[in-house]
Amino acid sequence: MSFIGPETQAGLLIITFIMMILVYLKFSMSGIPRLRVIFLCIFCLVTWILSFGSSLIDKSPAHSLLWELLSFLGMAATIFILFIAFYEILASPGM
């Protein structure tokens, strides 16, 4: 059972890296530090990368569902945090 295939997760991971770099550049150019968003995004991204890598390495039936579930939750949290970052960019006056 697989929630999302490895090809899709790898593509979303690349897109997330690009979006995170853009969010970081926008926050650094605006002069308004939003460190909580950047730290949360880094934490969720590290969780996602570790669980995605573990799901690719460990193929035992006992652990595969656990790693795929953690990978899915890390991916969802990362995308949710990026939406929060975009909202803060758009909602901040003077940017």
CSV table of N, CA and C in Angstrom, one decimal:
chain,number,residue,atom,x,y,z
A,1,MET,N,0.8,-1.2,0.0
A,1,MET,CA,0.0,0.0,0.0
A,1,MET,C,0.9,1.2,0.0
A,2,SER,N,0.6,2.1,-0.9
A,2,SER,CA,1.4,3.3,-1.0
A,2,SER,C,0.5,4.5,-1.2
A,3,PHE,N,0.7,5.5,-0.3
A,3,PHE,CA,-0.2,6.7,-0.4
A,3,PHE,C,0.2,7.5,-1.6
A,4,ILE,N,1.4,7.8,-1.8
A,4,ILE,CA,1.9,8.6,-3.0
A,4,ILE,C,3.2,7.9,-3.4
A,5,GLY,N,3.3,7.7,-4.7
A,5,GLY,CA,4.5,7.0,-5.3
A,5,GLY,C,5.8,7.8,-5.0
A,6,PRO,N,6.9,7.1,-5.1
A,6,PRO,CA,8.2,7.8,-4.9
A,6,PRO,C,8.5,8.8,-5.9
A,7,GLU,N,8.0,8.6,-7.2
A,7,GLU,CA,8.3,9.6,-8.2
A,7,GLU,C,7.6,10.9,-7.9
A,8,THR,N,6.4,10.8,-7.5
A,8,THR,CA,5.6,12.0,-7.1
A,8,THR,C,6.2,12.7,-5.9
A,9,GLN,N,6.6,11.9,-4.9
A,9,GLN,CA,7.2,12.6,-3.7
A,9,GLN,C,8.5,13.2,-4.1
A,10,ALA,N,9.3,12.6,-5.0
A,10,ALA,CA,10.6,13.2,-5.4
A,10,ALA,C,10.3,14.5,-6.1
A,11,GLY,N,9.3,14.5,-7.0
A,11,GLY,CA,9.0,15.8,-7.7
A,11,GLY,C,8.5,16.8,-6.8
A,12,LEU,N,7.6,16.5,-5.8
A,12,LEU,CA,7.2,17.5,-4.9
A,12,LEU,C,8.3,17.9,-4.0
A,13,LEU,N,9.3,17.1,-3.7
A,13,LEU,CA,10.4,17.5,-2.9
A,13,LEU,C,11.2,18.6,-3.6
A,14,ILE,N,11.4,18.4,-4.9
A,14,ILE,CA,12.2,19.4,-5.7
A,14,ILE,C,11.4,20.7,-5.7
A,15,ILE,N,10.1,20.6,-6.0
A,15,ILE,CA,9.3,21.8,-6.0
A,15,ILE,C,9.3,22.5,-4.7
A,16,THR,N,9.3,21.7,-3.6
A,16,THR,CA,9.3,22.3,-2.3
A,16,THR,C,10.6,23.0,-2.0
A,17,PHE,N,11.7,22.4,-2.4
A,17,PHE,CA,13.0,23.1,-2.2
A,17,PHE,C,13.0,24.5,-3.0
A,18,ILE,N,12.5,24.5,-4.2
A,18,ILE,CA,12.5,25.7,-5.0
A,18,ILE,C,11.6,26.8,-4.3
A,19,MET,N,10.4,26.3,-3.8
A,19,MET,CA,9.5,27.2,-3.1
A,19,MET,C,10.1,27.7,-1.8
A,20,MET,N,10.8,26.9,-1.1
A,20,MET,CA,11.4,27.3,0.2
A,20,MET,C,12.5,28.3,-0.1
A,21,ILE,N,13.3,28.2,-1.1
A,21,ILE,CA,14.3,29.2,-1.4
A,21,ILE,C,13.7,30.5,-1.8
A,22,LEU,N,12.6,30.5,-2.6
A,22,LEU,CA,11.9,31.7,-2.9
A,22,LEU,C,11.3,32.4,-1.7
A,23,VAL,N,10.7,31.6,-0.8
A,23,VAL,CA,10.1,32.2,0.5
A,23,VAL,C,11.3,32.8,1.3
A,24,TYR,N,12.4,32.1,1.4
A,24,TYR,CA,13.5,32.6,2.2
A,24,TYR,C,14.0,33.9,1.5
A,25,LEU,N,14.2,34.0,0.2
A,25,LEU,CA,14.6,35.2,-0.4
A,25,LEU,C,13.6,36.3,-0.3
A,26,LYS,N,12.4,36.0,-0.3
A,26,LYS,CA,11.3,37.1,-0.2
A,26,LYS,C,11.4,37.6,1.3
A,27,PHE,N,11.5,36.7,2.3
A,27,PHE,CA,11.6,37.2,3.6
A,27,PHE,C,12.8,38.0,3.9
A,28,SER,N,14.0,37.6,3.3
A,28,SER,CA,15.2,38.3,3.6
A,28,SER,C,15.2,39.6,2.9
A,29,MET,N,14.6,39.8,1.7
A,29,MET,CA,14.6,41.0,1.0
A,29,MET,C,13.6,42.0,1.7
A,30,SER,N,12.6,41.5,2.3
A,30,SER,CA,11.6,42.4,2.9
A,30,SER,C,12.0,43.0,4.2
A,31,GLY,N,13.0,42.4,4.8
A,31,GLY,CA,13.5,42.9,6.1
A,31,GLY,C,12.6,42.5,7.3
A,32,ILE,N,11.6,41.8,7.0
A,32,ILE,CA,10.7,41.3,8.1
A,32,ILE,C,11.0,39.8,8.3
A,33,PRO,N,11.7,39.5,9.4
A,33,PRO,CA,12.1,38.1,9.6
A,33,PRO,C,10.9,37.3,10.1
A,34,ARG,N,10.7,36.2,9.5
A,34,ARG,CA,9.6,35.3,9.9
A,34,ARG,C,10.3,34.0,10.1
A,35,LEU,N,11.1,34.0,11.2
A,35,LEU,CA,12.0,32.8,11.5
A,35,LEU,C,11.2,31.6,11.9
A,36,ARG,N,10.0,31.8,12.5
A,36,ARG,CA,9.2,30.7,12.9
A,36,ARG,C,8.8,29.9,11.7
A,37,VAL,N,8.4,30.6,10.7
A,37,VAL,CA,7.9,29.9,9.4
A,37,VAL,C,9.1,29.2,8.8
A,38,ILE,N,10.3,29.8,8.7
A,38,ILE,CA,11.4,29.2,8.1
A,38,ILE,C,11.9,28.0,8.9
A,39,PHE,N,11.9,28.1,10.3
A,39,PHE,CA,12.3,27.0,11.1
A,39,PHE,C,11.3,25.8,11.0
A,40,LEU,N,10.0,26.1,11.0
A,40,LEU,CA,9.0,25.1,10.9
A,40,LEU,C,9.1,24.4,9.6
A,41,CYS,N,9.4,25.1,8.5
A,41,CYS,CA,9.5,24.5,7.2
A,41,CYS,C,10.7,23.6,7.1
A,42,ILE,N,11.9,24.1,7.7
A,42,ILE,CA,13.1,23.3,7.7
A,42,ILE,C,12.8,22.0,8.5
A,43,PHE,N,12.2,22.1,9.7
A,43,PHE,CA,11.9,20.9,10.5
A,43,PHE,C,11.0,19.9,9.8
A,44,CYS,N,10.0,20.4,9.1
A,44,CYS,CA,9.1,19.5,8.4
A,44,CYS,C,9.8,18.9,7.2
A,45,LEU,N,10.6,19.7,6.6
A,45,LEU,CA,11.3,19.2,5.4
A,45,LEU,C,12.4,18.1,5.8
A,46,VAL,N,13.0,18.3,6.9
A,46,VAL,CA,14.0,17.3,7.4
A,46,VAL,C,13.3,16.0,7.7
A,47,THR,N,12.1,16.1,8.4
A,47,THR,CA,11.3,15.0,8.7
A,47,THR,C,10.9,14.2,7.5
A,48,TRP,N,10.4,15.0,6.5
A,48,TRP,CA,10.0,14.4,5.2
A,48,TRP,C,11.1,13.7,4.5
A,49,ILE,N,12.3,14.3,4.5
A,49,ILE,CA,13.4,13.7,3.8
A,49,ILE,C,13.9,12.5,4.5
A,50,LEU,N,14.0,12.5,5.8
A,50,LEU,CA,14.4,11.3,6.5
A,50,LEU,C,13.4,10.1,6.4
A,51,SER,N,12.1,10.4,6.5
A,51,SER,CA,11.2,9.3,6.4
A,51,SER,C,11.0,8.8,4.9
A,52,PHE,N,11.2,9.7,3.9
A,52,PHE,CA,11.1,9.3,2.5
A,52,PHE,C,12.4,8.5,2.2
A,53,GLY,N,13.5,8.9,2.7
A,53,GLY,CA,14.7,8.1,2.5
A,53,GLY,C,14.6,6.7,3.2
A,54,SER,N,14.1,6.7,4.4
A,54,SER,CA,13.9,5.4,5.1
A,54,SER,C,12.9,4.5,4.4
A,55,SER,N,11.9,5.1,3.8
A,55,SER,CA,10.9,4.2,3.1
A,55,SER,C,11.5,3.7,1.8
A,56,LEU,N,12.5,4.4,1.2
A,56,LEU,CA,13.2,3.8,0.0
A,56,LEU,C,14.2,2.8,0.4
A,57,ILE,N,14.8,2.9,1.6
A,57,ILE,CA,15.9,2.0,2.0
A,57,ILE,C,15.3,0.7,2.6
A,58,ASP,N,14.3,0.9,3.5
A,58,ASP,CA,13.8,-0.2,4.3
A,58,ASP,C,12.5,-0.7,3.6
A,59,LYS,N,12.5,-1.9,3.1
A,59,LYS,CA,11.4,-2.4,2.4
A,59,LYS,C,10.7,-3.6,3.1
A,60,SER,N,11.0,-3.7,4.4
A,60,SER,CA,10.3,-4.8,5.2
A,60,SER,C,8.9,-4.4,5.4
A,61,PRO,N,8.0,-5.4,5.3
A,61,PRO,CA,6.6,-5.1,5.5
A,61,PRO,C,6.2,-4.5,6.8
A,62,ALA,N,7.0,-4.8,7.8
A,62,ALA,CA,6.6,-4.3,9.1
A,62,ALA,C,6.8,-2.8,9.2
A,63,HIS,N,7.8,-2.2,8.5
A,63,HIS,CA,8.2,-0.8,8.7
A,63,HIS,C,7.8,0.0,7.5
A,64,SER,N,7.4,-0.6,6.4
A,64,SER,CA,7.2,0.2,5.2
A,64,SER,C,6.0,1.1,5.3
A,65,LEU,N,4.9,0.6,5.9
A,65,LEU,CA,3.7,1.5,6.1
A,65,LEU,C,4.0,2.6,7.1
A,66,LEU,N,4.8,2.4,8.1
A,66,LEU,CA,5.2,3.4,9.1
A,66,LEU,C,6.0,4.5,8.4
A,67,TRP,N,7.0,4.2,7.6
A,67,TRP,CA,7.8,5.2,6.9
A,67,TRP,C,7.0,5.9,5.8
A,68,GLU,N,6.1,5.2,5.1
A,68,GLU,CA,5.3,5.9,4.1
A,68,GLU,C,4.3,6.9,4.8
A,69,LEU,N,3.8,6.5,5.9
A,69,LEU,CA,2.8,7.4,6.6
A,69,LEU,C,3.6,8.6,7.2
A,70,LEU,N,4.7,8.4,7.7
A,70,LEU,CA,5.5,9.5,8.2
A,70,LEU,C,6.0,10.4,7.1
A,71,SER,N,6.3,9.8,5.9
A,71,SER,CA,6.7,10.6,4.8
A,71,SER,C,5.5,11.4,4.3
A,72,PHE,N,4.3,10.8,4.2
A,72,PHE,CA,3.1,11.5,3.8
A,72,PHE,C,2.8,12.7,4.7
A,73,LEU,N,2.9,12.5,6.0
A,73,LEU,CA,2.6,13.5,7.0
A,73,LEU,C,3.6,14.6,7.0
A,74,GLY,N,4.9,14.3,6.8
A,74,GLY,CA,5.9,15.3,6.6
A,74,GLY,C,5.7,16.2,5.4
A,75,MET,N,5.3,15.5,4.3
A,75,MET,CA,5.0,16.2,3.0
A,75,MET,C,3.8,17.2,3.2
A,76,ALA,N,2.8,16.7,3.8
A,76,ALA,CA,1.6,17.5,4.0
A,76,ALA,C,1.9,18.7,4.9
A,77,ALA,N,2.7,18.5,6.0
A,77,ALA,CA,3.1,19.6,6.9
A,77,ALA,C,3.9,20.6,6.2
A,78,THR,N,4.9,20.1,5.4
A,78,THR,CA,5.7,21.1,4.7
A,78,THR,C,4.9,21.9,3.7
A,79,ILE,N,4.0,21.3,3.0
A,79,ILE,CA,3.2,22.1,2.0
A,79,ILE,C,2.3,23.1,2.8
A,80,PHE,N,1.8,22.6,3.9
A,80,PHE,CA,0.9,23.5,4.7
A,80,PHE,C,1.7,24.7,5.2
A,81,ILE,N,2.9,24.5,5.7
A,81,ILE,CA,3.8,25.6,6.2
A,81,ILE,C,4.1,26.5,5.1
A,82,LEU,N,4.4,26.0,3.9
A,82,LEU,CA,4.6,26.9,2.7
A,82,LEU,C,3.4,27.8,2.4
A,83,PHE,N,2.2,27.2,2.5
A,83,PHE,CA,1.0,28.0,2.3
A,83,PHE,C,0.9,29.1,3.3
A,84,ILE,N,1.3,28.8,4.6
A,84,ILE,CA,1.3,29.9,5.6
A,84,ILE,C,2.3,30.9,5.3
A,85,ALA,N,3.5,30.5,4.8
A,85,ALA,CA,4.5,31.5,4.4
A,85,ALA,C,4.0,32.4,3.3
A,86,PHE,N,3.4,31.8,2.3
A,86,PHE,CA,2.9,32.7,1.2
A,86,PHE,C,1.8,33.6,1.7
A,87,TYR,N,1.0,33.2,2.6
A,87,TYR,CA,-0.1,34.0,3.2
A,87,TYR,C,0.6,35.2,3.9
A,88,GLU,N,1.6,34.9,4.7
A,88,GLU,CA,2.3,36.0,5.4
A,88,GLU,C,3.0,37.0,4.5
A,89,ILE,N,3.5,36.5,3.4
A,89,ILE,CA,4.1,37.4,2.4
A,89,ILE,C,3.0,38.3,1.8
A,90,LEU,N,1.9,37.7,1.4
A,90,LEU,CA,0.9,38.5,0.8
A,90,LEU,C,0.2,39.4,1.8
A,91,ALA,N,0.1,39.0,3.1
A,91,ALA,CA,-0.7,39.8,4.1
A,91,ALA,C,0.2,40.9,4.7
A,92,SER,N,1.5,40.9,4.5
A,92,SER,CA,2.3,41.9,5.1
A,92,SER,C,2.3,43.2,4.3
A,93,PRO,N,1.9,44.3,4.9
A,93,PRO,CA,1.9,45.6,4.2
A,93,PRO,C,3.3,46.1,4.0
A,94,GLY,N,3.4,46.8,2.9
A,94,GLY,CA,4.7,47.4,2.6
A,94,GLY,C,5.7,46.5,1.9
A,95,MET,N,5.3,45.4,1.4
A,95,MET,CA,6.2,44.5,0.7
A,95,MET,C,6.2,44.7,-0.7
